[in-house]
PDB file of C-alpha atoms and ligand atoms in Angstrom:
ATOM      1  CA  UNK A   1     -28.911  28.256  18.737  1.00 62.00           C
ATOM      2  CA  UNK A   2     -25.386  29.601  19.063  1.00 69.00           C
ATOM      3  CA  UNK A   3     -23.583  29.742  15.716  1.00 74.00           C
ATOM      4  CA  UNK A   4     -20.062  28.375  15.390  1.00 77.00           C
ATOM      5  CA  UNK A   5     -18.929  31.529  13.565  1.00 75.00           C
ATOM      6  CA  UNK A   6     -19.735  33.605  16.673  1.00 77.00           C
ATOM      7  CA  UNK A   7     -17.961  31.317  19.099  1.00 83.00           C
ATOM      8  CA  UNK A   8     -14.634  32.421  20.449  1.00 88.00           C
ATOM      9  CA  UNK A   9     -12.326  29.429  20.048  1.00 93.00           C
ATOM     10  CA  UNK A  10     -10.005  30.861  22.698  1.00 93.00           C
ATOM     11  CA  UNK A  11     -12.823  30.381  25.210  1.00 94.00           C
ATOM     12  CA  UNK A  12     -13.120  26.744  24.161  1.00 96.00           C
ATOM     13  CA  UNK A  13      -9.369  26.226  24.530  1.00 96.00           C
ATOM     14  CA  UNK A  14      -9.432  27.778  27.981  1.00 95.00           C
ATOM     15  CA  UNK A  15     -12.443  25.721  29.042  1.00 96.00           C
ATOM     16  CA  UNK A  16     -10.774  22.531  27.796  1.00 97.00           C
ATOM     17  CA  UNK A  17      -7.617  23.150  29.800  1.00 96.00           C
ATOM     18  CA  UNK A  18      -5.437  20.055  29.406  1.00 96.00           C
ATOM     19  CA  UNK A  19      -8.314  17.986  27.997  1.00 98.00           C
ATOM     20  CA  UNK A  20      -8.292  16.880  24.374  1.00 98.00           C
ATOM     21  CA  UNK A  21     -11.135  16.735  21.910  1.00 98.00           C
ATOM     22  CA  UNK A  22     -11.316  13.046  21.020  1.00 98.00           C
ATOM     23  CA  UNK A  23     -13.103  11.976  17.840  1.00 98.00           C
ATOM     24  CA  UNK A  24     -14.596   8.494  17.814  1.00 98.00           C
ATOM     25  CA  UNK A  25     -16.681   6.637  15.256  1.00 98.00           C
ATOM     26  CA  UNK A  26     -16.573   4.049  12.529  1.00 98.00           C
ATOM     27  CA  UNK A  27     -14.181   3.862   9.610  1.00 97.00           C
ATOM     28  CA  UNK A  28     -15.264   6.437   7.046  1.00 95.00           C
ATOM     29  CA  UNK A  29     -16.991   8.704   9.572  1.00 97.00           C
ATOM     30  CA  UNK A  30     -14.482  11.465   8.790  1.00 96.00           C
ATOM     31  CA  UNK A  31     -12.497  11.469  12.065  1.00 98.00           C
ATOM     32  CA  UNK A  32      -9.203  12.426  10.395  1.00 97.00           C
ATOM     33  CA  UNK A  33     -10.467  14.910   7.816  1.00 96.00           C
ATOM     34  CA  UNK A  34     -12.804  16.637  10.272  1.00 98.00           C
ATOM     35  CA  UNK A  35     -10.191  16.416  13.040  1.00 98.00           C
ATOM     36  CA  UNK A  36      -7.496  18.144  10.996  1.00 98.00           C
ATOM     37  CA  UNK A  37      -9.804  21.071  10.176  1.00 98.00           C
ATOM     38  CA  UNK A  38     -11.163  21.190  13.721  1.00 98.00           C
ATOM     39  CA  UNK A  39      -7.614  21.479  15.082  1.00 98.00           C
ATOM     40  CA  UNK A  40      -6.930  24.410  12.756  1.00 97.00           C
ATOM     41  CA  UNK A  41     -10.129  26.182  13.782  1.00 97.00           C
ATOM     42  CA  UNK A  42      -9.600  25.630  17.509  1.00 97.00           C
ATOM     43  CA  UNK A  43      -5.889  26.421  17.378  1.00 97.00           C
ATOM     44  CA  UNK A  44      -5.000  22.999  18.782  1.00 98.00           C
ATOM     45  CA  UNK A  45      -2.566  20.427  17.373  1.00 98.00           C
ATOM     46  CA  UNK A  46      -4.165  17.590  15.429  1.00 98.00           C
ATOM     47  CA  UNK A  47      -2.958  14.049  16.079  1.00 98.00           C
ATOM     48  CA  UNK A  48      -4.089  10.894  14.329  1.00 98.00           C
ATOM     49  CA  UNK A  49      -3.764   7.830  16.587  1.00 98.00           C
ATOM     50  CA  UNK A  50      -3.444   5.419  13.636  1.00 98.00           C
ATOM     51  CA  UNK A  51      -0.511   7.417  12.237  1.00 98.00           C
ATOM     52  CA  UNK A  52       1.148   7.419  15.655  1.00 98.00           C
ATOM     53  CA  UNK A  53       0.673   3.649  15.960  1.00 98.00           C
ATOM     54  CA  UNK A  54       2.317   3.216  12.551  1.00 98.00           C
ATOM     55  CA  UNK A  55       5.237   5.432  13.581  1.00 98.00           C
ATOM     56  CA  UNK A  56       5.705   3.552  16.862  1.00 96.00           C
ATOM     57  CA  UNK A  57       5.610   0.173  15.102  1.00 96.00           C
ATOM     58  CA  UNK A  58       7.644   1.233  12.070  1.00 97.00           C
ATOM     59  CA  UNK A  59       4.981  -0.518   9.955  1.00 97.00           C
ATOM     60  CA  UNK A  60       1.692   0.292   8.296  1.00 97.00           C
ATOM     61  CA  UNK A  61      -1.548  -0.873   9.906  1.00 97.00           C
ATOM     62  CA  UNK A  62      -2.122  -3.583   7.258  1.00 97.00           C
ATOM     63  CA  UNK A  63       1.434  -4.831   7.955  1.00 97.00           C
ATOM     64  CA  UNK A  64       0.808  -4.904  11.719  1.00 98.00           C
ATOM     65  CA  UNK A  65      -2.409  -6.907  11.230  1.00 97.00           C
ATOM     66  CA  UNK A  66      -0.700  -9.244   8.787  1.00 97.00           C
ATOM     67  CA  UNK A  67       2.517  -9.863  10.743  1.00 98.00           C
ATOM     68  CA  UNK A  68       1.263  -9.750  14.325  1.00 97.00           C
ATOM     69  CA  UNK A  69      -2.536 -10.000  14.224  1.00 97.00           C
ATOM     70  CA  UNK A  70      -5.322  -7.814  15.542  1.00 97.00           C
ATOM     71  CA  UNK A  71      -4.749  -8.394  19.327  1.00 97.00           C
ATOM     72  CA  UNK A  72      -1.182  -7.057  18.980  1.00 97.00           C
ATOM     73  CA  UNK A  73      -2.511  -4.000  17.138  1.00 98.00           C
ATOM     74  CA  UNK A  74      -5.142  -3.437  19.838  1.00 98.00           C
ATOM     75  CA  UNK A  75      -2.647  -3.516  22.705  1.00 97.00           C
ATOM     76  CA  UNK A  76      -0.436  -1.012  20.850  1.00 97.00           C
ATOM     77  CA  UNK A  77      -3.509   1.124  20.268  1.00 98.00           C
ATOM     78  CA  UNK A  78      -4.313   1.226  24.018  1.00 98.00           C
ATOM     79  CA  UNK A  79      -0.747   2.333  24.835  1.00 98.00           C
ATOM     80  CA  UNK A  80      -0.502   4.930  22.079  1.00 98.00           C
ATOM     81  CA  UNK A  81      -3.866   6.554  22.867  1.00 98.00           C
ATOM     82  CA  UNK A  82      -2.868   6.729  26.576  1.00 98.00           C
ATOM     83  CA  UNK A  83       0.422   8.408  25.688  1.00 98.00           C
ATOM     84  CA  UNK A  84      -1.268  10.899  23.365  1.00 98.00           C
ATOM     85  CA  UNK A  85      -3.895  11.828  25.966  1.00 98.00           C
ATOM     86  CA  UNK A  86      -1.120  12.497  28.485  1.00 98.00           C
ATOM     87  CA  UNK A  87       0.470  14.974  26.072  1.00 97.00           C
ATOM     88  CA  UNK A  88      -2.139  17.671  26.788  1.00 95.00           C
ATOM     89  CA  UNK A  89      -4.823  19.438  24.806  1.00 98.00           C
ATOM     90  CA  UNK A  90      -5.098  18.430  21.167  1.00 98.00           C
ATOM     91  CA  UNK A  91      -7.635  17.187  18.674  1.00 98.00           C
ATOM     92  CA  UNK A  92      -7.188  13.425  18.620  1.00 98.00           C
ATOM     93  CA  UNK A  93      -8.671  11.225  15.895  1.00 98.00           C
ATOM     94  CA  UNK A  94      -8.856   7.631  17.146  1.00 98.00           C
ATOM     95  CA  UNK A  95      -9.118   4.506  14.994  1.00 98.00           C
ATOM     96  CA  UNK A  96     -12.622   3.055  14.827  1.00 98.00           C
ATOM     97  CA  UNK A  97     -11.926   0.275  17.340  1.00 98.00           C
ATOM     98  CA  UNK A  98     -10.068   2.309  19.976  1.00 98.00           C
ATOM     99  CA  UNK A  99     -13.131   3.482  21.914  1.00 98.00           C
ATOM    100  CA  UNK A 100     -14.352  -0.111  22.229  1.00 98.00           C
ATOM    101  CA  UNK A 101     -11.624  -0.761  24.792  1.00 98.00           C
ATOM    102  CA  UNK A 102     -12.842  -0.176  28.347  1.00 98.00           C
ATOM    103  CA  UNK A 103      -9.508   1.169  29.587  1.00 98.00           C
ATOM    104  CA  UNK A 104      -9.254   3.606  26.688  1.00 98.00           C
ATOM    105  CA  UNK A 105     -12.830   4.788  27.261  1.00 98.00           C
ATOM    106  CA  UNK A 106     -12.047   5.500  30.914  1.00 98.00           C
ATOM    107  CA  UNK A 107      -8.942   7.498  29.935  1.00 98.00           C
ATOM    108  CA  UNK A 108     -10.884   9.467  27.327  1.00 98.00           C
ATOM    109  CA  UNK A 109     -13.576  10.219  29.913  1.00 98.00           C
ATOM    110  CA  UNK A 110     -10.963  11.517  32.344  1.00 98.00           C
ATOM    111  CA  UNK A 111      -8.735  13.397  29.923  1.00 98.00           C
ATOM    112  CA  UNK A 112     -10.924  14.418  27.034  1.00 98.00           C
ATOM    113  CA  UNK A 113     -14.214  15.547  25.604  1.00 98.00           C
ATOM    114  CA  UNK A 114     -15.362  12.814  23.257  1.00 98.00           C
ATOM    115  CA  UNK A 115     -17.292  13.442  20.060  1.00 98.00           C
ATOM    116  CA  UNK A 116     -18.913  10.581  18.167  1.00 98.00           C
ATOM    117  CA  UNK A 117     -19.051  11.323  14.458  1.00 98.00           C
ATOM    118  CA  UNK A 118     -22.110   9.303  13.595  1.00 98.00           C
ATOM    119  CA  UNK A 119     -22.811   8.391   9.995  1.00 97.00           C
ATOM    120  CA  UNK A 120     -25.268   6.286   8.027  1.00 96.00           C
ATOM    121  CA  UNK A 121     -24.121   3.122   6.299  1.00 97.00           C
ATOM    122  CA  UNK A 122     -24.439   4.737   2.846  1.00 96.00           C
ATOM    123  CA  UNK A 123     -22.178   7.609   3.812  1.00 95.00           C
ATOM    124  CA  UNK A 124     -19.608   5.289   5.404  1.00 96.00           C
ATOM    125  CA  UNK A 125     -19.559   2.969   2.417  1.00 95.00           C
ATOM    126  CA  UNK A 126     -19.045   5.775  -0.052  1.00 94.00           C
ATOM    127  CA  UNK A 127     -16.099   7.064   1.961  1.00 93.00           C
ATOM    128  CA  UNK A 128     -14.359   3.763   2.774  1.00 94.00           C
ATOM    129  CA  UNK A 129     -14.351   2.820  -0.918  1.00 91.00           C
ATOM    130  CA  UNK A 130     -11.755   5.552  -1.500  1.00 89.00           C
ATOM    131  CA  UNK A 131      -9.063   3.689   0.432  1.00 87.00           C
ATOM    132  CA  UNK A 132      -7.958   0.046   0.503  1.00 87.00           C
ATOM    133  CA  UNK A 133      -5.804   0.104   3.632  1.00 91.00           C
ATOM    134  CA  UNK A 134      -8.314  -1.078   6.226  1.00 95.00           C
ATOM    135  CA  UNK A 135      -7.688  -4.725   7.132  1.00 95.00           C
ATOM    136  CA  UNK A 136     -11.158  -5.235   8.616  1.00 95.00           C
ATOM    137  CA  UNK A 137     -12.748  -4.266   5.302  1.00 95.00           C
ATOM    138  CA  UNK A 138     -10.702  -6.643   3.169  1.00 93.00           C
ATOM    139  CA  UNK A 139     -13.784  -8.821   2.990  1.00 88.00           C
ATOM    140  CA  UNK A 140     -16.113 -10.017   0.256  1.00 88.00           C
ATOM    141  CA  UNK A 141     -18.846  -7.773   1.527  1.00 93.00           C
ATOM    142  CA  UNK A 142     -17.580  -4.590   3.264  1.00 94.00           C
ATOM    143  CA  UNK A 143     -21.184  -3.396   3.667  1.00 95.00           C
ATOM    144  CA  UNK A 144     -21.955  -6.483   5.727  1.00 96.00           C
ATOM    145  CA  UNK A 145     -18.841  -5.900   7.888  1.00 96.00           C
ATOM    146  CA  UNK A 146     -19.790  -2.269   8.469  1.00 97.00           C
ATOM    147  CA  UNK A 147     -23.369  -3.236   9.303  1.00 97.00           C
ATOM    148  CA  UNK A 148     -22.115  -5.732  11.902  1.00 97.00           C
ATOM    149  CA  UNK A 149     -19.699  -3.185  13.358  1.00 98.00           C
ATOM    150  CA  UNK A 150     -22.524  -0.631  13.559  1.00 98.00           C
ATOM    151  CA  UNK A 151     -24.589  -3.112  15.578  1.00 98.00           C
ATOM    152  CA  UNK A 152     -21.684  -3.867  17.926  1.00 98.00           C
ATOM    153  CA  UNK A 153     -20.213  -0.429  18.270  1.00 98.00           C
ATOM    154  CA  UNK A 154     -22.965   2.179  18.028  1.00 98.00           C
ATOM    155  CA  UNK A 155     -24.310   1.435  21.537  1.00 98.00           C
ATOM    156  CA  UNK A 156     -20.764   1.981  22.878  1.00 98.00           C
ATOM    157  CA  UNK A 157     -19.977   5.050  20.771  1.00 98.00           C
ATOM    158  CA  UNK A 158     -23.214   6.473  22.196  1.00 98.00           C
ATOM    159  CA  UNK A 159     -21.395   6.798  25.543  1.00 98.00           C
ATOM    160  CA  UNK A 160     -19.358   9.674  24.063  1.00 98.00           C
ATOM    161  CA  UNK A 161     -19.978  13.097  25.579  1.00 98.00           C
ATOM    162  CA  UNK A 162     -21.307  14.479  22.303  1.00 98.00           C
ATOM    163  CA  UNK A 163     -22.739  13.114  19.071  1.00 98.00           C
ATOM    164  CA  UNK A 164     -22.494  14.979  15.776  1.00 98.00           C
ATOM    165  CA  UNK A 165     -24.027  13.580  12.618  1.00 97.00           C
ATOM    166  CA  UNK A 166     -21.383  13.258   9.911  1.00 95.00           C
ATOM    167  CA  UNK A 167     -23.687  13.843   6.973  1.00 91.00           C
ATOM    168  CA  UNK A 168     -22.999  14.530   3.335  1.00 90.00           C
ATOM    169  CA  UNK A 169     -22.200  18.189   3.805  1.00 92.00           C
ATOM    170  CA  UNK A 170     -18.997  20.181   3.453  1.00 94.00           C
ATOM    171  CA  UNK A 171     -16.261  19.440   5.953  1.00 95.00           C
ATOM    172  CA  UNK A 172     -16.551  23.019   7.205  1.00 95.00           C
ATOM    173  CA  UNK A 173     -20.259  22.535   7.971  1.00 96.00           C
ATOM    174  CA  UNK A 174     -19.524  19.433  10.040  1.00 97.00           C
ATOM    175  CA  UNK A 175     -16.663  21.235  11.796  1.00 97.00           C
ATOM    176  CA  UNK A 176     -19.132  24.046  12.622  1.00 96.00           C
ATOM    177  CA  UNK A 177     -21.500  21.488  14.140  1.00 97.00           C
ATOM    178  CA  UNK A 178     -18.679  19.987  16.206  1.00 98.00           C
ATOM    179  CA  UNK A 179     -17.537  23.408  17.460  1.00 97.00           C
ATOM    180  CA  UNK A 180     -21.101  24.352  18.435  1.00 96.00           C
ATOM    181  CA  UNK A 181     -21.520  21.052  20.285  1.00 97.00           C
ATOM    182  CA  UNK A 182     -18.187  21.384  22.132  1.00 97.00           C
ATOM    183  CA  UNK A 183     -18.885  24.991  23.109  1.00 96.00           C
ATOM    184  CA  UNK A 184     -22.284  24.004  24.491  1.00 95.00           C
ATOM    185  CA  UNK A 185     -20.615  21.278  26.535  1.00 96.00           C
ATOM    186  CA  UNK A 186     -17.574  23.088  27.952  1.00 95.00           C
ATOM    187  CA  UNK A 187     -18.375  26.816  27.963  1.00 89.00           C
ATOM    188  CA  UNK A 188     -20.965  28.014  30.510  1.00 86.00           C
ATOM    189  CA  UNK A 189     -24.174  29.065  28.703  1.00 86.00           C
ATOM    190  CA  UNK A 190     -23.948  32.616  30.057  1.00 88.00           C
ATOM    191  CA  UNK A 191     -20.603  33.060  28.301  1.00 88.00           C
ATOM    192  CA  UNK A 192     -21.820  31.920  24.876  1.00 88.00           C
ATOM    193  CA  UNK A 193     -22.876  34.499  22.279  1.00 86.00           C
ATOM    194  CA  UNK A 194     -26.640  34.988  22.231  1.00 77.00           C
ATOM    195  CA  UNK A 195     -28.342  34.061  18.976  1.00 63.00           C
TER     196      UNK A 195
HETATM  197  C1  S3P B 201     -10.203   0.048  12.699  1.00 52.79           C
HETATM  198  C2  S3P B 201     -10.213   1.308  12.160  1.00 52.79           C
HETATM  199  C3  S3P B 201      -9.050   1.912  11.484  1.00 52.79           C
HETATM  200  C4  S3P B 201      -7.738   1.303  12.027  1.00 52.79           C
HETATM  201  C5  S3P B 201      -7.796  -0.197  11.934  1.00 52.79           C
HETATM  202  C6  S3P B 201      -8.979  -0.802  12.700  1.00 52.79           C
HETATM  203  C7  S3P B 201     -11.428  -0.465  13.361  1.00 52.79           C
HETATM  204  O1  S3P B 201      -9.041   3.312  11.711  1.00 52.79           O
HETATM  205  O2  S3P B 201      -7.513   1.698  13.355  1.00 52.79           O
HETATM  206  O3  S3P B 201      -7.856  -0.525  10.575  1.00 52.79           O
HETATM  207  O4  S3P B 201     -11.363  -1.413  14.145  1.00 52.79           O
HETATM  208  O5  S3P B 201     -12.522   0.139  13.130  1.00 52.79           O
HETATM  209  P1  S3P B 201     -10.091   4.336  11.005  1.00 52.79           P
HETATM  210  O6  S3P B 201     -11.349   4.297  11.808  1.00 52.79           O
HETATM  211  O7  S3P B 201      -9.384   5.650  11.141  1.00 52.79           O
HETATM  212  O8  S3P B 201     -10.246   3.892   9.603  1.00 52.79           O
END
């Protein structure tokens, strides 16, 4: 197998062209923390769709849900992700629900390489407990909510171009796995370093 350390990130950038690397997956999968480090390694800007939605709305996500409801948030999410994809190559972390929208999936297919950061319930739960700003998890039983979302969303996330398991390892190890997966997808095999 090709090792991430041997991969020339310039080759990946060239192969991506104007396409972005788009991270999808459930809350707690590590899309933002992995995305930020991935951007640094690849030499691409990192953009977090949730942060951009908050900037555009002038409100936090909990405030948007509270004042306007989830459908309003979702339509803003569709518009913001479309705008970000049009901005050219970047590492884009999407909110957990973004990829569930058909229109957004089609745009990501056309303008990006999608990576599903797939994690077990235990891993997700441990990570989401660190923050209290996710409206969907303000429930009596967040584990139950996550389990339901896994059932609904995992078959759709599986449409992503690549799947990388977001396990309990260092961020750098997961970033290595993502880089290896992207290189295998976008760089012709003959141009990859031999192992
Ligand atoms: C959501 C995930 C959140 C945020 C919003 C809704 C979801 O983003 O967009 O709270 O539907 O899964 P993260 O996945 O970055 O936590």
